Amino acid sequence: MPARTKKRRLASDSRGPFEYRHARPALTVDCVVFGLDAEDLKLLLIQRDRAPHAAKWALPGGFVEVGERLETAALRELEEETSVNNIFLEQLYTFGEPARDPREHVVSVAYYALVKLSDHRIRASTDARDAAWVPVARARGLAFDHDRIVLTALARLKGKLRYQPIGFELLPRKFTLTQLQQLYETVLARKLDKRNFRRKILSMGLLVELDETQRDVAHRAARLYRFDRRKYQQLNRAGFNFEI
Amino acid sequence: MPARTKKRRLASDSRGPFEYRHARPALTVDCVVFGLDAEDLKLLLIQRDRAPHAAKWALPGGFVEVGERLETAALRELEEETSVNNIFLEQLYTFGEPARDPREHVVSVAYYALVKLSDHRIRASTDARDAAWVPVARARGLAFDHDRIVLTALARLKGKLRYQPIGFELLPRKFTLTQLQQLYETVLARKLDKRNFRRKILSMGLLVELDETQRDVAHRAARLYRFDRRKYQQLNRAGFNFEI
DNA sequence: TCAAAAGTGTTAACCATACACCCATGC
DNA sequence: GCATGGGTGTATGGTTAACACTTTTGA
């Protein structure tokens, strides 16, 4: 990965101290990583190993290096701290309250990410750093202002899910309509009508019906579908608007 | 204004140089300020008086001071450079491409603002710095990556206008339904049906019909309305969703 | 009296919602 | 054969969209 090479070079150039005419806030990135499993919506958190907020759970994140893109910094920190990579990532909001870090003024550009838990379940929890998937409902009392960042990310996810086909980023490549519906019900926190949901999502023509069904289930096996990203991009250019 | 006092104190404390163990990008704020007049949607720009990009038009903005809130920094720079104050301001996006400023890595938190041009028309253009209201369509070739920031702000404005009652921030306190409709037509860049528009906006019950009509117009004078912010907040809490 | 914009209703098409039963499968 | 979730259609009410003429006012 070229970005990686670039980063390495920049990092090794960084022999401090560095002097500036004016004081500068520190700049970090933090990532709110969402994953979904059969039970609920989860967040990827790491346990802090030093002050401030030692032993508290926190969002993965870290300092932006000079010469590094913000998104690159977010992906780098995620990879370093949780081994999560190859994911949907989007900028969320920038948090800059002077008191949000007790040490000094630290401005943090927050990103949110959606990952297919089926792909990432094991790697994150076996990493050296203490990383874990925590149900969103139980992710309270985080370090710094991370509770607030999580709430902002949740609101964004809820808002965005209805107007952009981002839910598929949380599901395995092949999924059933019930899984998709449950995803919407979980994130939006309300029940949806099965028949209406199916009619609507299928009428958009963005799902490809596969010649495959579920396996090892103790009931009628459901049909599997996949999201047709190419078709979506095509329709999108033609002015189509996704909406559930 | 307390924020002002605070800023002054911080600024006078800032006797460099300042040393850090790791290199830090510089941190700035930039403001995309929209104003509307009878002709079109305008942007508040300032002409740069020094390199890089000397003489080019740019967004008002500047460095964030340590200990200063981001929003406070944005308001301060706006006030200093263009005398614009007391406005709707919201964070837009953070731009951090390492090459966006040729001097060094400068990360900029962009804000967008909506002002009532009727209130601010004169002050901005008579200020010492060369500030001017430029039609959005003619605001190209700006300094740094400001073209891109403007495009991002425009997209946000378009998207937000339909779901939040922010258009009123661009109009005088008393306005006609035709003015309101033209605002929507200008920003969304499409024609709307007069009867449907009126029915819809009035049916929300957020406009107060005043006992007043236009003056000095060479045709039938239109009724004036004002936006009932209190009513909106009330409805909003009850789960009401604004939508045009 | 003319020009300019204000103001006003109805209809048809479409879309969202509510709702209940039979089917396939594994145990 | 029973428990479990899969899969399917219709009717109703509400919302959107298309459409044109009369009124008021000042110049």
Short mmCIF file of N, CA, C and O in Angstrom, two decimals, chain B residues 23-86:
data_model
loop_
_atom_site.label_atom_id
_atom_site.label_comp_id
_atom_site.label_asym_id
_atom_site.label_seq_id
_atom_site.Cartn_x
_atom_site.Cartn_y
_atom_site.Cartn_z
N ALA B 23 5.84 16.57 15.41
CA ALA B 23 5.39 17.62 14.50
C ALA B 23 3.86 17.67 14.50
O ALA B 23 3.19 16.65 14.68
N ARG B 24 3.32 18.86 14.35
CA ARG B 24 1.86 19.02 14.32
C ARG B 24 1.45 19.79 13.07
O ARG B 24 2.08 20.79 12.73
N PRO B 25 0.38 19.34 12.43
CA PRO B 25 -0.18 20.17 11.36
C PRO B 25 -0.72 21.46 11.98
O PRO B 25 -1.08 21.48 13.16
N ALA B 26 -0.78 22.51 11.20
CA ALA B 26 -1.45 23.73 11.66
C ALA B 26 -2.95 23.50 11.58
O ALA B 26 -3.43 22.65 10.81
N LEU B 27 -3.71 24.24 12.37
CA LEU B 27 -5.16 24.06 12.40
C LEU B 27 -5.86 25.39 12.16
O LEU B 27 -5.63 26.37 12.87
N THR B 28 -6.73 25.39 11.15
CA THR B 28 -7.46 26.63 10.84
C THR B 28 -8.96 26.34 10.76
O THR B 28 -9.39 25.18 10.78
N VAL B 29 -9.73 27.42 10.70
CA VAL B 29 -11.14 27.33 10.36
C VAL B 29 -11.37 28.17 9.11
O VAL B 29 -10.71 29.19 8.91
N ASP B 30 -12.31 27.73 8.26
CA ASP B 30 -12.73 28.52 7.10
C ASP B 30 -14.24 28.58 7.09
O ASP B 30 -14.90 27.62 7.50
N CYS B 31 -14.78 29.69 6.63
CA CYS B 31 -16.24 29.87 6.67
C CYS B 31 -16.81 30.09 5.28
O CYS B 31 -16.35 30.98 4.55
N VAL B 32 -17.82 29.30 4.94
CA VAL B 32 -18.56 29.52 3.71
C VAL B 32 -19.83 30.25 4.11
O VAL B 32 -20.73 29.66 4.72
N VAL B 33 -19.89 31.54 3.81
CA VAL B 33 -21.02 32.36 4.26
C VAL B 33 -21.95 32.62 3.09
O VAL B 33 -21.56 33.23 2.09
N PHE B 34 -23.19 32.13 3.23
CA PHE B 34 -24.17 32.32 2.16
C PHE B 34 -25.10 33.49 2.48
O PHE B 34 -25.50 33.67 3.64
N GLY B 35 -25.41 34.24 1.46
CA GLY B 35 -26.41 35.30 1.59
C GLY B 35 -27.25 35.30 0.33
O GLY B 35 -26.80 34.85 -0.72
N LEU B 36 -28.50 35.74 0.46
CA LEU B 36 -29.41 35.69 -0.69
C LEU B 36 -29.93 37.08 -0.96
O LEU B 36 -30.34 37.78 -0.04
N ASP B 37 -29.93 37.49 -2.21
CA ASP B 37 -30.65 38.73 -2.53
C ASP B 37 -31.61 38.45 -3.68
O ASP B 37 -31.82 37.30 -4.04
N ALA B 38 -32.21 39.50 -4.21
CA ALA B 38 -33.25 39.31 -5.20
C ALA B 38 -32.74 38.54 -6.42
O ALA B 38 -33.48 37.78 -7.03
N GLU B 39 -31.45 38.74 -6.76
CA GLU B 39 -30.92 38.09 -7.96
C GLU B 39 -30.51 36.64 -7.73
O GLU B 39 -30.96 35.75 -8.42
N ASP B 40 -29.63 36.45 -6.74
CA ASP B 40 -29.11 35.09 -6.60
C ASP B 40 -28.50 34.82 -5.24
O ASP B 40 -28.51 35.67 -4.36
N LEU B 41 -27.95 33.63 -5.12
CA LEU B 41 -27.30 33.21 -3.89
C LEU B 41 -25.86 33.71 -3.96
O LEU B 41 -25.18 33.52 -4.96
N LYS B 42 -25.40 34.33 -2.87
CA LYS B 42 -24.06 34.92 -2.89
C LYS B 42 -23.18 34.35 -1.78
O LYS B 42 -23.67 33.81 -0.79
N LEU B 43 -21.88 34.51 -2.00
CA LEU B 43 -20.89 34.05 -1.03
C LEU B 43 -20.07 35.24 -0.56
O LEU B 43 -19.71 36.09 -1.35
N LEU B 44 -19.73 35.24 0.71
CA LEU B 44 -18.88 36.29 1.25
C LEU B 44 -17.42 35.86 1.11
O LEU B 44 -16.99 34.86 1.70
N LEU B 45 -16.67 36.61 0.31
CA LEU B 45 -15.26 36.25 0.06
C LEU B 45 -14.35 37.41 0.42
O LEU B 45 -14.78 38.56 0.43
N ILE B 46 -13.11 37.10 0.71
CA ILE B 46 -12.14 38.17 0.92
C ILE B 46 -11.00 37.98 -0.07
O ILE B 46 -10.70 36.87 -0.49
N GLN B 47 -10.41 39.11 -0.41
CA GLN B 47 -9.30 39.05 -1.36
C GLN B 47 -8.01 38.96 -0.57
O GLN B 47 -7.76 39.77 0.31
N ARG B 48 -7.19 37.98 -0.90
CA ARG B 48 -5.94 37.77 -0.16
C ARG B 48 -4.94 38.87 -0.46
O ARG B 48 -4.79 39.28 -1.59
N ASP B 49 -4.23 39.30 0.58
CA ASP B 49 -3.26 40.38 0.36
C ASP B 49 -1.82 39.88 0.44
O ASP B 49 -0.89 40.66 0.46
N ARG B 50 -1.63 38.59 0.56
CA ARG B 50 -0.26 38.08 0.62
C ARG B 50 -0.17 36.68 0.02
O ARG B 50 -1.17 36.01 -0.19
N ALA B 51 1.06 36.23 -0.24
CA ALA B 51 1.28 34.91 -0.80
C ALA B 51 0.98 33.87 0.29
O ALA B 51 1.09 34.19 1.48
N PRO B 52 0.62 32.65 -0.01
CA PRO B 52 0.37 32.20 -1.39
C PRO B 52 -1.00 32.64 -1.88
O PRO B 52 -1.84 32.98 -1.07
N HIS B 53 -1.17 32.61 -3.18
CA HIS B 53 -2.44 32.98 -3.79
C HIS B 53 -2.77 34.46 -3.56
O HIS B 53 -3.94 34.80 -3.39
N ALA B 54 -1.76 35.33 -3.49
CA ALA B 54 -2.02 36.75 -3.30
C ALA B 54 -2.98 37.25 -4.39
O ALA B 54 -2.89 36.83 -5.54
N ALA B 55 -3.91 38.11 -3.99
CA ALA B 55 -4.90 38.73 -4.87
C ALA B 55 -6.04 37.77 -5.27
O ALA B 55 -7.04 38.20 -5.83
N LYS B 56 -5.89 36.52 -4.95
CA LYS B 56 -7.01 35.60 -5.23
C LYS B 56 -8.10 35.78 -4.18
O LYS B 56 -7.84 36.20 -3.06
N TRP B 57 -9.30 35.40 -4.54
CA TRP B 57 -10.39 35.41 -3.58
C TRP B 57 -10.35 34.14 -2.74
O TRP B 57 -9.97 33.08 -3.24
N ALA B 58 -10.73 34.27 -1.49
CA ALA B 58 -10.66 33.13 -0.59
C ALA B 58 -11.79 33.20 0.43
O ALA B 58 -12.44 34.24 0.59
N LEU B 59 -12.01 32.09 1.10
CA LEU B 59 -12.99 32.08 2.19
C LEU B 59 -12.39 32.79 3.40
O LEU B 59 -11.20 32.66 3.67
N PRO B 60 -13.21 33.51 4.14
CA PRO B 60 -12.71 34.07 5.39
C PRO B 60 -12.34 32.93 6.34
O PRO B 60 -13.03 31.91 6.39
N GLY B 61 -11.28 33.12 7.08
CA GLY B 61 -10.85 32.08 8.01
C GLY B 61 -9.50 32.41 8.60
O GLY B 61 -8.92 33.45 8.27
N GLY B 62 -9.01 31.52 9.48
CA GLY B 62 -7.71 31.77 10.08
C GLY B 62 -7.38 30.72 11.11
O GLY B 62 -8.11 29.73 11.26
N PHE B 63 -6.33 30.94 11.83
CA PHE B 63 -5.83 29.93 12.75
C PHE B 63 -6.67 29.79 14.01
O PHE B 63 -7.18 30.78 14.54
N VAL B 64 -6.78 28.56 14.46
CA VAL B 64 -7.45 28.28 15.72
C VAL B 64 -6.42 28.48 16.84
O VAL B 64 -5.31 27.96 16.75
N GLU B 65 -6.81 29.23 17.85
CA GLU B 65 -5.89 29.43 18.97
C GLU B 65 -6.02 28.28 19.97
O GLU B 65 -7.08 27.68 20.09
N VAL B 66 -4.97 28.01 20.66
CA VAL B 66 -5.02 26.98 21.70
C VAL B 66 -5.96 27.44 22.81
O VAL B 66 -5.90 28.59 23.25
N GLY B 67 -6.85 26.56 23.19
CA GLY B 67 -7.81 26.90 24.24
C GLY B 67 -9.10 27.50 23.71
O GLY B 67 -10.00 27.83 24.48
N GLU B 68 -9.19 27.61 22.41
CA GLU B 68 -10.35 28.25 21.80
C GLU B 68 -11.27 27.18 21.19
O GLU B 68 -10.79 26.23 20.56
N ARG B 69 -12.57 27.34 21.35
CA ARG B 69 -13.50 26.42 20.70
C ARG B 69 -13.46 26.65 19.19
O ARG B 69 -13.24 27.78 18.73
N LEU B 70 -13.72 25.61 18.42
CA LEU B 70 -13.66 25.74 16.95
C LEU B 70 -14.70 26.73 16.45
O LEU B 70 -14.42 27.58 15.61
N GLU B 71 -15.90 26.62 17.00
CA GLU B 71 -16.97 27.51 16.55
C GLU B 71 -16.64 28.95 16.92
O GLU B 71 -16.91 29.88 16.14
N THR B 72 -16.05 29.13 18.08
CA THR B 72 -15.64 30.48 18.50
C THR B 72 -14.59 31.04 17.55
O THR B 72 -14.64 32.22 17.17
N ALA B 73 -13.67 30.19 17.15
CA ALA B 73 -12.64 30.63 16.21
C ALA B 73 -13.28 31.06 14.90
O ALA B 73 -12.92 32.10 14.32
N ALA B 74 -14.26 30.30 14.43
CA ALA B 74 -14.92 30.63 13.16
C ALA B 74 -15.63 31.98 13.28
O ALA B 74 -15.50 32.84 12.40
N LEU B 75 -16.36 32.17 14.38
CA LEU B 75 -17.08 33.42 14.57
C LEU B 75 -16.11 34.59 14.71
O LEU B 75 -16.35 35.67 14.18
N ARG B 76 -15.02 34.37 15.41
CA ARG B 76 -14.02 35.42 15.59
C ARG B 76 -13.42 35.85 14.27
O ARG B 76 -13.33 37.03 13.96
N GLU B 77 -13.02 34.89 13.45
CA GLU B 77 -12.42 35.24 12.18
C GLU B 77 -13.40 35.99 11.28
O GLU B 77 -13.05 36.94 10.60
N LEU B 78 -14.64 35.53 11.32
CA LEU B 78 -15.67 36.20 10.51
C LEU B 78 -15.83 37.64 10.94
O LEU B 78 -15.85 38.56 10.12
N GLU B 79 -15.94 37.83 12.22
CA GLU B 79 -16.10 39.18 12.76
C GLU B 79 -14.90 40.06 12.41
O GLU B 79 -15.05 41.18 11.95
N GLU B 80 -13.70 39.50 12.59
CA GLU B 80 -12.49 40.28 12.32
C GLU B 80 -12.36 40.65 10.85
O GLU B 80 -11.99 41.76 10.52
N GLU B 81 -12.67 39.69 9.98
CA GLU B 81 -12.39 39.93 8.58
C GLU B 81 -13.53 40.58 7.82
O GLU B 81 -13.32 41.20 6.79
N THR B 82 -14.74 40.39 8.30
CA THR B 82 -15.87 40.86 7.51
C THR B 82 -16.94 41.58 8.33
O THR B 82 -17.96 41.99 7.78
N SER B 83 -16.75 41.72 9.63
CA SER B 83 -17.72 42.38 10.50
C SER B 83 -19.08 41.69 10.52
O SER B 83 -20.07 42.29 10.91
N VAL B 84 -19.13 40.47 10.06
CA VAL B 84 -20.40 39.76 10.09
C VAL B 84 -20.52 39.06 11.44
O VAL B 84 -19.59 38.41 11.91
N ASN B 85 -21.66 39.23 12.09
CA ASN B 85 -21.86 38.52 13.36
C ASN B 85 -23.32 38.12 13.54
O ASN B 85 -24.16 38.41 12.70
N ASN B 86 -23.59 37.42 14.61
CA ASN B 86 -24.96 37.04 14.95
C ASN B 86 -25.65 36.24 13.84
O ASN B 86 -26.65 36.67 13.28
#
